Short mmCIF file of C-alpha atoms in Angstrom, two decimals:
data_model
loop_
_atom_site.label_atom_id
_atom_site.label_comp_id
_atom_site.label_asym_id
_atom_site.label_seq_id
_atom_site.Cartn_x
_atom_site.Cartn_y
_atom_site.Cartn_z
CA UNK A 1 -15.14 -0.11 11.98
CA UNK A 2 -18.33 1.88 11.51
CA UNK A 3 -17.99 4.53 14.01
CA UNK A 4 -17.52 7.37 11.49
CA UNK A 5 -18.58 10.93 12.66
CA UNK A 6 -21.11 13.13 10.87
CA UNK A 7 -18.81 15.54 10.26
CA UNK A 8 -17.47 15.71 6.37
CA UNK A 9 -14.00 15.74 6.12
CA UNK A 10 -12.66 18.32 3.14
CA UNK A 11 -10.46 16.35 0.77
CA UNK A 12 -8.16 17.54 -2.01
CA UNK A 13 -7.08 14.63 -4.36
CA UNK A 14 -3.51 15.34 -6.01
CA UNK A 15 -2.93 13.24 -9.04
CA UNK A 16 -5.42 12.21 -11.34
CA UNK A 17 -4.21 9.08 -13.00
CA UNK A 18 -5.39 5.14 -12.59
CA UNK A 19 -5.06 4.92 -8.94
CA UNK A 20 -6.77 8.13 -8.46
CA UNK A 21 -10.06 6.78 -9.75
CA UNK A 22 -10.13 4.16 -7.07
CA UNK A 23 -9.78 6.94 -4.30
CA UNK A 24 -12.69 8.84 -6.22
CA UNK A 25 -14.84 5.46 -6.21
CA UNK A 26 -13.97 5.06 -2.44
CA UNK A 27 -14.92 8.49 -1.07
CA UNK A 28 -18.09 8.10 -3.31
CA UNK A 29 -18.87 5.24 -1.70
CA UNK A 30 -18.64 6.67 1.62
CA UNK A 31 -21.34 9.30 1.30
CA UNK A 32 -21.10 12.17 3.44
CA UNK A 33 -17.60 11.35 5.15
CA UNK A 34 -15.69 13.07 2.81
CA UNK A 35 -16.47 16.18 0.92
CA UNK A 36 -14.25 16.83 -2.35
CA UNK A 37 -12.99 20.57 -2.45
CA UNK A 38 -10.22 20.16 -5.12
CA UNK A 39 -8.98 18.27 -8.06
CA UNK A 40 -4.96 18.87 -8.44
CA UNK A 41 -3.19 17.78 -11.28
CA UNK A 42 -1.34 19.34 -14.16
CA UNK A 43 -3.62 18.35 -16.98
CA UNK A 44 -6.82 20.53 -17.07
CA UNK A 45 -8.68 18.28 -19.58
CA UNK A 46 -8.09 15.49 -17.03
CA UNK A 47 -9.90 17.38 -14.21
CA UNK A 48 -12.57 18.31 -16.52
CA UNK A 49 -12.96 14.40 -17.37
CA UNK A 50 -12.78 13.39 -13.76
CA UNK A 51 -15.22 15.87 -12.32
CA UNK A 52 -17.67 14.93 -15.10
CA UNK A 53 -16.99 11.02 -14.74
CA UNK A 54 -17.77 11.09 -11.17
CA UNK A 55 -20.34 13.88 -11.06
CA UNK A 56 -18.44 15.79 -8.47
CA UNK A 57 -20.19 19.29 -9.39
CA UNK A 58 -16.90 21.27 -8.88
CA UNK A 59 -16.21 24.52 -10.66
CA UNK A 60 -13.05 25.70 -12.04
CA UNK A 61 -12.18 27.60 -9.24
CA UNK A 62 -11.55 23.98 -7.53
CA UNK A 63 -8.94 22.81 -10.18
CA UNK A 64 -5.19 23.54 -9.36
CA UNK A 65 -2.35 22.83 -11.39
CA UNK A 66 -0.16 21.89 -7.75
CA UNK A 67 -0.67 21.57 -4.25
CA UNK A 68 1.01 24.70 -3.45
CA UNK A 69 -1.69 26.77 -5.74
CA UNK A 70 -4.27 25.15 -3.98
CA UNK A 71 -3.08 26.40 -0.18
CA UNK A 72 -2.31 29.79 -1.82
CA UNK A 73 -5.61 30.25 -3.10
CA UNK A 74 -6.87 30.36 0.56
CA UNK A 75 -8.75 27.21 0.49
CA UNK A 76 -7.64 24.34 2.99
CA UNK A 77 -8.31 20.55 3.27
CA UNK A 78 -8.81 18.15 6.23
CA UNK A 79 -7.29 15.23 4.13
CA UNK A 80 -4.96 15.53 1.03
CA UNK A 81 -5.01 12.15 -0.87
CA UNK A 82 -1.62 11.67 -2.71
CA UNK A 83 -2.08 9.52 -5.84
CA UNK A 84 1.01 10.78 -8.10
CA UNK A 85 4.22 8.87 -9.05
CA UNK A 86 6.38 7.71 -6.03
CA UNK A 87 9.11 9.83 -6.38
CA UNK A 88 6.55 13.09 -5.64
CA UNK A 89 5.15 11.65 -2.59
CA UNK A 90 7.94 13.34 -0.30
CA UNK A 91 7.43 16.91 -1.02
CA UNK A 92 3.59 16.55 -1.88
CA UNK A 93 2.88 15.00 1.63
CA UNK A 94 5.42 17.64 3.58
CA UNK A 95 3.83 20.40 2.12
CA UNK A 96 0.41 18.99 3.21
CA UNK A 97 1.48 18.25 6.74
CA UNK A 98 3.06 21.75 6.92
CA UNK A 99 -0.27 23.07 6.16
CA UNK A 100 -2.33 20.91 8.87
CA UNK A 101 -3.79 18.55 6.70
CA UNK A 102 -3.88 14.78 7.35
CA UNK A 103 -2.81 12.43 4.64
CA UNK A 104 -3.53 9.41 2.56
CA UNK A 105 -0.36 8.56 0.43
CA UNK A 106 -0.13 5.79 -2.02
CA UNK A 107 2.45 3.20 -1.41
CA UNK A 108 5.50 3.54 -1.32
CA UNK A 109 5.35 6.35 1.39
CA UNK A 110 8.66 7.60 -0.10
CA UNK A 111 11.76 6.45 -2.15
CA UNK A 112 14.18 7.99 0.37
CA UNK A 113 14.40 6.63 4.21
CA UNK A 114 15.42 10.06 5.38
CA UNK A 115 12.56 11.59 3.89
CA UNK A 116 10.13 8.91 5.39
CA UNK A 117 11.65 9.50 8.92
CA UNK A 118 11.14 13.43 8.45
CA UNK A 119 7.66 12.67 7.43
CA UNK A 120 6.85 10.50 10.71
CA UNK A 121 8.34 13.16 12.99
CA UNK A 122 6.40 16.12 11.08
CA UNK A 123 3.08 14.13 11.72
CA UNK A 124 3.71 13.24 15.12
CA UNK A 125 4.74 17.04 16.18
CA UNK A 126 1.32 18.04 14.54
CA UNK A 127 -0.63 15.32 15.74
CA UNK A 128 -1.65 14.17 12.05
CA UNK A 129 -2.81 11.05 10.71
CA UNK A 130 -0.95 9.31 7.85
CA UNK A 131 -2.39 6.46 6.15
CA UNK A 132 -0.42 4.50 3.61
CA UNK A 133 -2.06 2.84 0.53
CA UNK A 134 -1.16 -0.86 1.81
CA UNK A 135 -4.59 -2.25 0.54
CA UNK A 136 -3.78 -5.62 1.17
CA UNK A 137 -4.31 -4.90 4.74
CA UNK A 138 -8.15 -4.28 4.13
CA UNK A 139 -8.67 -7.53 2.05
CA UNK A 140 -11.61 -9.60 3.67
CA UNK A 141 -10.34 -12.02 6.59
CA UNK A 142 -7.00 -10.97 7.08
CA UNK A 143 -7.81 -8.50 10.25
CA UNK A 144 -8.83 -11.54 11.92
CA UNK A 145 -6.26 -13.82 10.92
CA UNK A 146 -3.73 -11.24 12.07
CA UNK A 147 -5.33 -10.92 15.44
CA UNK A 148 -5.29 -14.91 15.95
CA UNK A 149 -1.70 -15.19 14.90
CA UNK A 150 -0.73 -12.33 17.31
CA UNK A 151 -2.59 -14.05 19.89
CA UNK A 152 -0.79 -17.24 19.47
CA UNK A 153 -3.80 -19.45 18.25
CA UNK A 154 -1.55 -21.19 15.55
CA UNK A 155 1.58 -21.55 17.95
CA UNK A 156 5.03 -20.11 16.90
CA UNK A 157 5.32 -19.11 13.37
CA UNK A 158 7.98 -21.41 11.67
CA UNK A 159 8.17 -20.13 8.05
CA UNK A 160 6.71 -17.91 5.63
CA UNK A 161 6.71 -17.24 1.69
CA UNK A 162 5.59 -14.40 -0.06
CA UNK A 163 5.19 -14.76 -4.02
CA UNK A 164 4.03 -11.92 -6.30
CA UNK A 165 3.77 -12.46 -9.82
CA UNK A 166 2.27 -9.19 -11.24
CA UNK A 167 3.11 -9.54 -14.92
CA UNK A 168 3.19 -6.26 -17.28
CA UNK A 169 4.30 -5.71 -20.75
CA UNK A 170 6.84 -3.06 -21.98
CA UNK A 171 3.95 -0.86 -22.83
CA UNK A 172 3.04 -0.56 -19.00
CA UNK A 173 6.65 0.97 -18.55
CA UNK A 174 6.57 2.95 -21.89
CA UNK A 175 3.61 4.80 -21.24
CA UNK A 176 5.31 7.24 -18.66
CA UNK A 177 8.83 8.35 -18.45
CA UNK A 178 8.96 7.92 -14.75
CA UNK A 179 8.00 4.36 -14.62
CA UNK A 180 10.85 1.96 -13.57
CA UNK A 181 13.13 4.37 -13.05
CA UNK A 182 15.64 4.66 -10.05
CA UNK A 183 14.36 8.39 -9.22
CA UNK A 184 10.66 8.03 -9.39
CA UNK A 185 9.65 4.36 -8.99
CA UNK A 186 11.83 1.67 -8.51
CA UNK A 187 11.04 -1.81 -10.08
CA UNK A 188 8.97 -4.71 -9.21
CA UNK A 189 10.12 -4.94 -5.60
CA UNK A 190 9.31 -1.38 -4.46
CA UNK A 191 6.42 -0.96 -6.72
CA UNK A 192 4.81 -4.71 -6.95
CA UNK A 193 6.03 -6.31 -4.27
CA UNK A 194 5.85 -3.70 -1.35
CA UNK A 195 2.07 -4.31 -0.79
CA UNK A 196 2.75 -8.02 -0.27
CA UNK A 197 5.71 -7.52 2.06
CA UNK A 198 3.74 -5.19 4.12
CA UNK A 199 0.98 -7.39 4.61
CA UNK A 200 3.07 -10.63 5.50
CA UNK A 201 4.94 -8.59 8.25
CA UNK A 202 1.63 -7.02 9.52
CA UNK A 203 0.41 -10.77 9.79
CA UNK A 204 3.29 -12.13 11.34
CA UNK A 205 3.37 -9.21 13.97
CA UNK A 206 7.12 -9.50 13.18
CA UNK A 207 9.79 -7.13 12.35
CA UNK A 208 13.11 -7.55 10.05
CA UNK A 209 16.02 -8.17 11.42
CA UNK A 210 18.38 -8.81 8.31
CA UNK A 211 18.03 -9.19 4.36
CA UNK A 212 19.82 -11.15 1.78
CA UNK A 213 18.66 -10.00 -1.60
CA UNK A 214 19.16 -10.35 -5.38
CA UNK A 215 17.27 -8.39 -8.34
CA UNK A 216 17.66 -9.08 -12.21
CA UNK A 217 16.49 -7.28 -15.27
CA UNK A 218 15.71 -9.91 -17.39
CA UNK A 219 12.83 -8.91 -20.13
CA UNK A 220 11.94 -5.05 -19.64
CA UNK A 221 13.90 -2.13 -20.92
CA UNK A 222 14.08 0.24 -18.12
CA UNK A 223 16.51 1.27 -15.27
CA UNK A 224 15.01 -0.81 -12.45
CA UNK A 225 14.56 -4.46 -11.89
CA UNK A 226 11.63 -6.79 -13.40
CA UNK A 227 12.61 -9.58 -10.65
CA UNK A 228 13.72 -9.88 -7.05
CA UNK A 229 13.96 -12.21 -4.61
CA UNK A 230 15.35 -12.03 -0.58
CA UNK A 231 15.49 -14.04 2.53
CA UNK A 232 14.20 -11.72 5.50
CA UNK A 233 15.36 -12.71 8.93
CA UNK A 234 12.65 -11.98 11.35
CA UNK A 235 13.13 -10.99 15.07
CA UNK A 236 11.01 -14.05 16.06
CA UNK A 237 13.55 -16.57 14.60
CA UNK A 238 12.22 -17.79 11.49
CA UNK A 239 12.80 -16.64 8.10
CA UNK A 240 10.70 -15.12 5.27
CA UNK A 241 11.10 -15.86 1.76
CA UNK A 242 9.99 -13.50 -0.84
CA UNK A 243 10.26 -13.15 -4.49
CA UNK A 244 8.66 -10.34 -6.84
CA UNK A 245 8.42 -9.96 -10.71
CA UNK A 246 6.63 -8.40 -13.65
CA UNK A 247 7.74 -11.20 -16.07
CA UNK A 248 5.07 -13.27 -15.85
CA UNK A 249 1.72 -13.30 -18.05
CA UNK A 250 -0.18 -9.83 -17.32
CA UNK A 251 -3.48 -12.15 -17.66
CA UNK A 252 -2.29 -14.16 -14.66
CA UNK A 253 -1.39 -11.72 -12.19
CA UNK A 254 -1.13 -13.07 -8.59
CA UNK A 255 0.11 -12.69 -5.30
CA UNK A 256 0.28 -15.53 -2.67
CA UNK A 257 1.28 -15.95 1.07
CA UNK A 258 1.90 -19.09 2.93
CA UNK A 259 2.50 -19.38 6.83
CA UNK A 260 3.74 -22.50 8.59
CA UNK A 261 3.22 -22.57 12.26
CA UNK A 262 3.43 -25.07 14.86
CA UNK A 263 -0.32 -25.92 14.75
CA UNK A 264 -1.67 -25.10 10.87
CA UNK A 265 -0.34 -24.37 7.59
CA UNK A 266 -2.12 -21.09 6.36
CA UNK A 267 -2.41 -20.36 2.52
CA UNK A 268 -3.89 -17.28 0.95
CA UNK A 269 -3.50 -14.65 -2.03
CA UNK A 270 -4.96 -13.32 -4.99
CA UNK A 271 -5.33 -14.95 -8.42
CA UNK A 272 -6.72 -12.94 -11.45
CA UNK A 273 -7.99 -10.62 -9.07
CA UNK A 274 -9.72 -13.46 -6.83
CA UNK A 275 -8.93 -14.12 -3.47
CA UNK A 276 -8.27 -17.36 -2.13
CA UNK A 277 -7.73 -18.69 1.79
CA UNK A 278 -7.30 -21.76 3.58
CA UNK A 279 -6.20 -23.08 7.05
CA UNK A 280 -5.46 -26.46 7.75
CA UNK A 281 -4.59 -27.71 11.09
CA UNK A 282 -1.70 -30.49 11.56
CA UNK A 283 -4.13 -32.92 12.33
CA UNK A 284 -5.68 -32.36 8.97
CA UNK A 285 -9.13 -30.42 10.14
CA UNK A 286 -9.71 -27.44 8.17
CA UNK A 287 -10.21 -24.04 10.09
CA UNK A 288 -11.10 -21.80 6.68
CA UNK A 289 -15.08 -22.38 7.28
CA UNK A 290 -14.76 -20.53 10.63
CA UNK A 291 -13.02 -17.58 9.04
CA UNK A 292 -15.59 -17.61 6.42
CA UNK A 293 -18.47 -17.88 8.47
CA UNK A 294 -17.20 -14.83 10.48
CA UNK A 295 -16.68 -12.99 7.49
CA UNK A 296 -20.19 -13.78 5.94
CA UNK A 297 -21.77 -12.70 9.33
CA UNK A 298 -19.91 -9.41 9.06
CA UNK A 299 -21.29 -9.04 5.43
CA UNK A 300 -24.70 -9.44 7.07
CA UNK A 301 -24.36 -7.06 9.68
CA UNK A 302 -23.07 -4.46 7.36
CA UNK A 303 -25.19 -4.97 4.39
CA UNK A 304 -24.77 -7.12 1.21
CA UNK A 305 -24.54 -4.37 -1.03
CA UNK A 306 -22.46 -2.29 0.89
CA UNK A 307 -19.69 -4.96 1.87
CA UNK A 308 -19.27 -6.01 -1.75
CA UNK A 309 -18.58 -2.64 -2.78
CA UNK A 310 -16.10 -2.14 -0.12
CA UNK A 311 -14.33 -5.46 -0.68
CA UNK A 312 -14.23 -4.64 -4.44
CA UNK A 313 -12.07 -1.44 -3.59
CA UNK A 314 -9.83 -2.16 -0.59
CA UNK A 315 -9.38 2.03 -0.84
CA UNK A 316 -12.75 2.03 0.95
CA UNK A 317 -11.32 0.68 3.83
CA UNK A 318 -8.40 2.58 3.91
CA UNK A 319 -10.34 5.98 3.72
CA UNK A 320 -12.98 4.83 6.26
CA UNK A 321 -10.13 3.76 8.64
CA UNK A 322 -8.52 7.07 8.01
CA UNK A 323 -11.74 9.16 9.01
CA UNK A 324 -12.07 6.96 12.00
CA UNK A 325 -8.63 7.75 12.94
CA UNK A 326 -9.01 11.67 12.68
CA UNK A 327 -12.20 11.60 14.45
CA UNK A 328 -10.89 9.27 17.46
CA UNK A 329 -7.68 10.39 17.40
CA UNK A 330 -6.27 6.89 16.84
CA UNK A 331 -3.90 5.51 14.51
CA UNK A 332 -4.91 4.03 10.88
CA UNK A 333 -3.92 0.44 10.52
CA UNK A 334 -1.65 1.11 7.77
CA UNK A 335 0.26 4.24 9.40
CA UNK A 336 3.35 6.28 8.66
CA UNK A 337 5.55 4.06 10.54
CA UNK A 338 4.43 0.95 8.64
CA UNK A 339 4.91 2.95 5.60
CA UNK A 340 8.64 3.70 6.61
CA UNK A 341 9.40 0.03 7.65
CA UNK A 342 8.13 -1.14 4.06
CA UNK A 343 10.25 1.38 2.46
CA UNK A 344 13.31 0.51 4.53
CA UNK A 345 12.72 -3.43 3.92
CA UNK A 346 12.64 -2.96 0.34
CA UNK A 347 15.38 -0.45 0.29
CA UNK A 348 17.69 -3.20 2.14
CA UNK A 349 17.14 -5.82 -0.39
CA UNK A 350 18.54 -3.29 -2.89
CA UNK A 351 21.18 -2.50 -0.62
CA UNK A 352 22.26 -6.12 -0.25
CA UNK A 353 21.83 -6.62 -4.10
CA UNK A 354 24.22 -3.90 -4.58
CA UNK A 355 26.80 -5.68 -2.47
CA UNK A 356 26.47 -9.10 -4.17
CA UNK A 357 23.55 -10.22 -2.01
CA UNK A 358 25.67 -10.14 1.46
CA UNK A 359 23.45 -9.98 4.51
CA UNK A 360 22.17 -6.39 5.39
CA UNK A 361 21.04 -5.56 9.02
CA UNK A 362 18.30 -3.50 9.74
CA UNK A 363 17.66 -0.72 10.50
CA UNK A 364 19.85 0.66 7.43
CA UNK A 365 21.37 4.00 7.13
CA UNK A 366 18.95 6.83 6.65
CA UNK A 367 20.90 8.01 3.81
CA UNK A 368 20.90 5.02 1.54
CA UNK A 369 18.64 5.65 -1.53
CA UNK A 370 17.36 4.45 -4.65
CA UNK A 371 19.68 6.76 -6.74
CA UNK A 372 22.58 4.73 -5.59
CA UNK A 373 21.16 2.05 -7.66
CA UNK A 374 21.64 3.97 -10.83
CA UNK A 375 23.65 2.42 -13.24
CA UNK A 376 23.43 -1.21 -11.49
CA UNK A 377 22.46 -2.92 -14.68
CA UNK A 378 24.90 -1.28 -17.08
#
């Protein structure tokens, strides 16, 4: 993934919260791949702060209160990066696509399936690339693991588990009025668990046929859930179990993945932001070293310092991958269809919960939205 063109892509960043800083670090790390031409946020002080913190050397003519203001100024961007609350993604993404800009949109793509389909069709009609911020796809080793599973190296998949314990205290939800709301955010499944769900379905090269889900609100004061679990019936015949919660200790955040196959048991995940990885064949032979050696060889080829910077901030991989897709007219690794399917799967879990955990078949109706979950815990 090193084929980036010499032509810099002009980038406008929309939203300057915590995630936006990861975007800026990634873009700065990629050097001349991108040229930041605008900061879009309704907080002028934050624009000044970010400009100084990241040495962007922009003047106030490059600060805008809204994306509409940016386009009305006569400026344009090859790429618009959207790092705003989830409920605003659709309107901003649509506006950017209508003005001919490629997109990097934070997860989830939208909170509304009909809107996700509209973005898919609009991007295709204009041949514009949309990368969705599913960062787990850019963690070390997972790309090779995905290829090997798809190629049948481990035989048939028999079962899979995804567990996301991404604890947050009440202050996390209280810091912004939109957090934990059905209209703008969703709960532990849509916000924290969607990353892991996306990675697992990608690793397994399998689509979800049906969902049985439950959601609970156990310790937090908010509209949406802080715990969810579901059984996912996959199109290749096996079942994937998924659990996500924000009720666990904040200093013990973890995401774990387990895949059982005919020939091996695969475990991977994050614990306190540190990755772990294990592959053990049915005869007891460990294959983990094979992947680690391949990973270290890649690090050596690309440069140790450069590789460490990239792996410590997976957004670097997303922005690099998007630039390559634009220059080569390819598809981003985490594209708009992937983002749509992840949203659909989470919405299906909510719909199942709304129907007492009964099985829901996919695809679901496009008009099912998070708004229909309002009052679920009242």
